[in-house]
């Protein structure tokens, strides 16, 4: 005769998750106002994405070009991290862009394209620029 194995009752308990407020400070990822944006390219000059910012909405973001594949996605983490670090230091979004321009190094795996600071109608326009469909 086989004995029916019963699951451990601890494994059947409902889990209770409570959302914890807080976390690191972040720029908003939405802005329907005009934004400034930078073009970011890899060492070979291929565009991998765009960094955008708007001070009025305290908003900024990194948009990867999907056409760049996994490599563009991986290199883009550096730019997203720089935005997070800037917000943690209390820097307004466009000042974060200015830092990126100043500290850009074309010998790194990715860099700001010189002279690429441009204005767009809003963040969605930058997203469409990166990934036209």
Coordinates of C-alpha atoms in Angstrom, one line a residue:
X1 CA 0.0 0.0 0.0
X2 CA 1.3 3.4 -0.9
X3 CA 1.0 6.2 1.6
X4 CA -0.3 9.6 0.3
X5 CA 2.3 12.3 1.0
X6 CA 0.8 15.4 2.3
X7 CA 2.4 18.7 1.6
X8 CA 4.1 20.5 4.5
X9 CA 1.4 22.9 5.9
X10 CA 4.0 25.7 6.0
X11 CA 4.3 25.5 2.2
X12 CA 0.5 26.0 1.8
X13 CA 0.2 29.1 3.9
X14 CA -0.8 32.3 2.2
X15 CA 2.1 34.8 2.0
X16 CA 1.4 38.3 3.2
X17 CA 3.4 41.0 1.4
X18 CA 3.3 44.6 2.6
X19 CA 4.6 47.3 0.2
X20 CA 7.3 49.2 1.9
X21 CA 7.5 52.9 1.0
X22 CA 10.7 54.6 0.2
X23 CA 13.6 53.3 -1.9
X24 CA 16.2 55.4 -3.7
X25 CA 15.2 58.7 -5.1
X26 CA 14.3 58.6 -8.8
X27 CA 13.5 61.1 -11.5
X28 CA 10.0 60.7 -12.9
X29 CA 10.0 58.7 -16.2
X30 CA 7.2 60.9 -17.7
X31 CA 7.2 64.3 -19.1
X32 CA 4.7 65.8 -21.6
X33 CA 6.7 69.0 -21.8
X34 CA 9.7 69.7 -24.0
X35 CA 12.8 67.7 -23.1
X36 CA 16.5 68.0 -23.8
X37 CA 18.2 64.8 -25.0
X38 CA 21.6 63.5 -25.8
X39 CA 22.6 60.8 -28.3
X40 CA 24.7 58.0 -27.0
X41 CA 26.9 55.9 -29.3
X42 CA 29.2 52.9 -28.9
X43 CA 33.0 53.0 -29.5
X44 CA 32.3 52.4 -33.3
X45 CA 29.9 55.4 -33.5
X46 CA 26.7 53.3 -33.7
X47 CA 23.8 55.0 -31.8
X48 CA 22.8 52.8 -28.9
X49 CA 20.2 55.1 -27.3
X50 CA 19.3 58.5 -25.9
X51 CA 19.3 60.2 -22.5
X52 CA 16.5 62.8 -22.0
X53 CA 15.7 65.3 -19.2
X54 CA 13.1 68.0 -18.2
X55 CA 13.6 70.1 -15.0
X56 CA 10.0 71.3 -14.7
X57 CA 8.7 67.7 -14.2
X58 CA 11.9 66.5 -12.4
X59 CA 12.0 63.9 -15.1
X60 CA 14.8 62.1 -16.9
X61 CA 15.4 58.7 -18.6
X62 CA 17.5 56.4 -20.7
X63 CA 15.9 55.0 -23.9
X64 CA 17.8 52.1 -25.6
X65 CA 17.6 51.5 -29.3
X66 CA 16.2 48.0 -29.6
X67 CA 18.0 47.7 -33.0
X68 CA 21.2 47.8 -31.0
X69 CA 20.3 44.4 -29.4
X70 CA 21.7 43.1 -26.2
X71 CA 24.9 45.0 -26.5
X72 CA 23.1 48.3 -26.6
X73 CA 20.9 47.2 -23.6
X74 CA 23.9 46.3 -21.6
X75 CA 25.9 49.4 -22.4
X76 CA 22.8 51.5 -21.6
X77 CA 22.8 50.4 -17.9
X78 CA 25.7 52.8 -17.4
X79 CA 23.6 55.7 -18.5
X80 CA 20.6 54.7 -16.4
X81 CA 22.9 54.3 -13.4
X82 CA 24.4 57.8 -14.0
X83 CA 20.8 59.2 -13.8
X84 CA 20.1 57.4 -10.6
X85 CA 23.4 58.6 -9.1
X86 CA 22.7 62.2 -10.1
X87 CA 19.2 62.1 -8.5
X88 CA 20.7 60.7 -5.3
X89 CA 23.1 63.7 -5.2
X90 CA 20.1 66.1 -5.7
X91 CA 21.1 67.3 -9.2
X92 CA 18.4 68.7 -11.5
X93 CA 17.8 66.5 -14.6
X94 CA 19.4 68.9 -17.2
X95 CA 22.5 69.4 -14.9
X96 CA 22.8 65.6 -15.0
X97 CA 22.9 65.8 -18.8
X98 CA 25.5 68.6 -18.6
X99 CA 27.7 66.3 -16.4
X100 CA 27.3 63.5 -18.9
X101 CA 28.5 65.8 -21.7
X102 CA 31.4 67.0 -19.7
X103 CA 32.6 63.6 -18.5
X104 CA 32.0 61.7 -21.8
X105 CA 35.0 59.8 -23.1
X106 CA 34.9 58.4 -26.6
X107 CA 37.5 55.7 -25.6
X108 CA 34.8 54.1 -23.3
X109 CA 32.4 51.4 -24.5
X110 CA 29.8 54.2 -25.0
X111 CA 29.9 58.0 -25.0
X112 CA 27.8 61.1 -25.7
X113 CA 28.0 62.1 -29.3
X114 CA 29.6 65.5 -29.4
X115 CA 27.1 68.3 -30.3
X116 CA 24.1 66.0 -29.9
X117 CA 22.2 68.0 -27.2
X118 CA 18.8 68.6 -28.8
X119 CA 15.3 69.5 -27.8
X120 CA 12.2 67.3 -28.4
X121 CA 8.5 68.0 -27.8
X122 CA 8.3 65.4 -25.0
X123 CA 9.8 62.2 -23.7
X124 CA 7.6 60.1 -26.0
X125 CA 9.1 61.8 -29.0
X126 CA 12.6 60.6 -27.8
X127 CA 11.2 57.1 -27.4
X128 CA 9.9 57.2 -31.0
X129 CA 13.2 58.5 -32.2
X130 CA 15.0 55.5 -30.5
X131 CA 12.5 52.9 -31.7
X132 CA 10.4 54.0 -34.7
X133 CA 7.6 51.5 -35.5

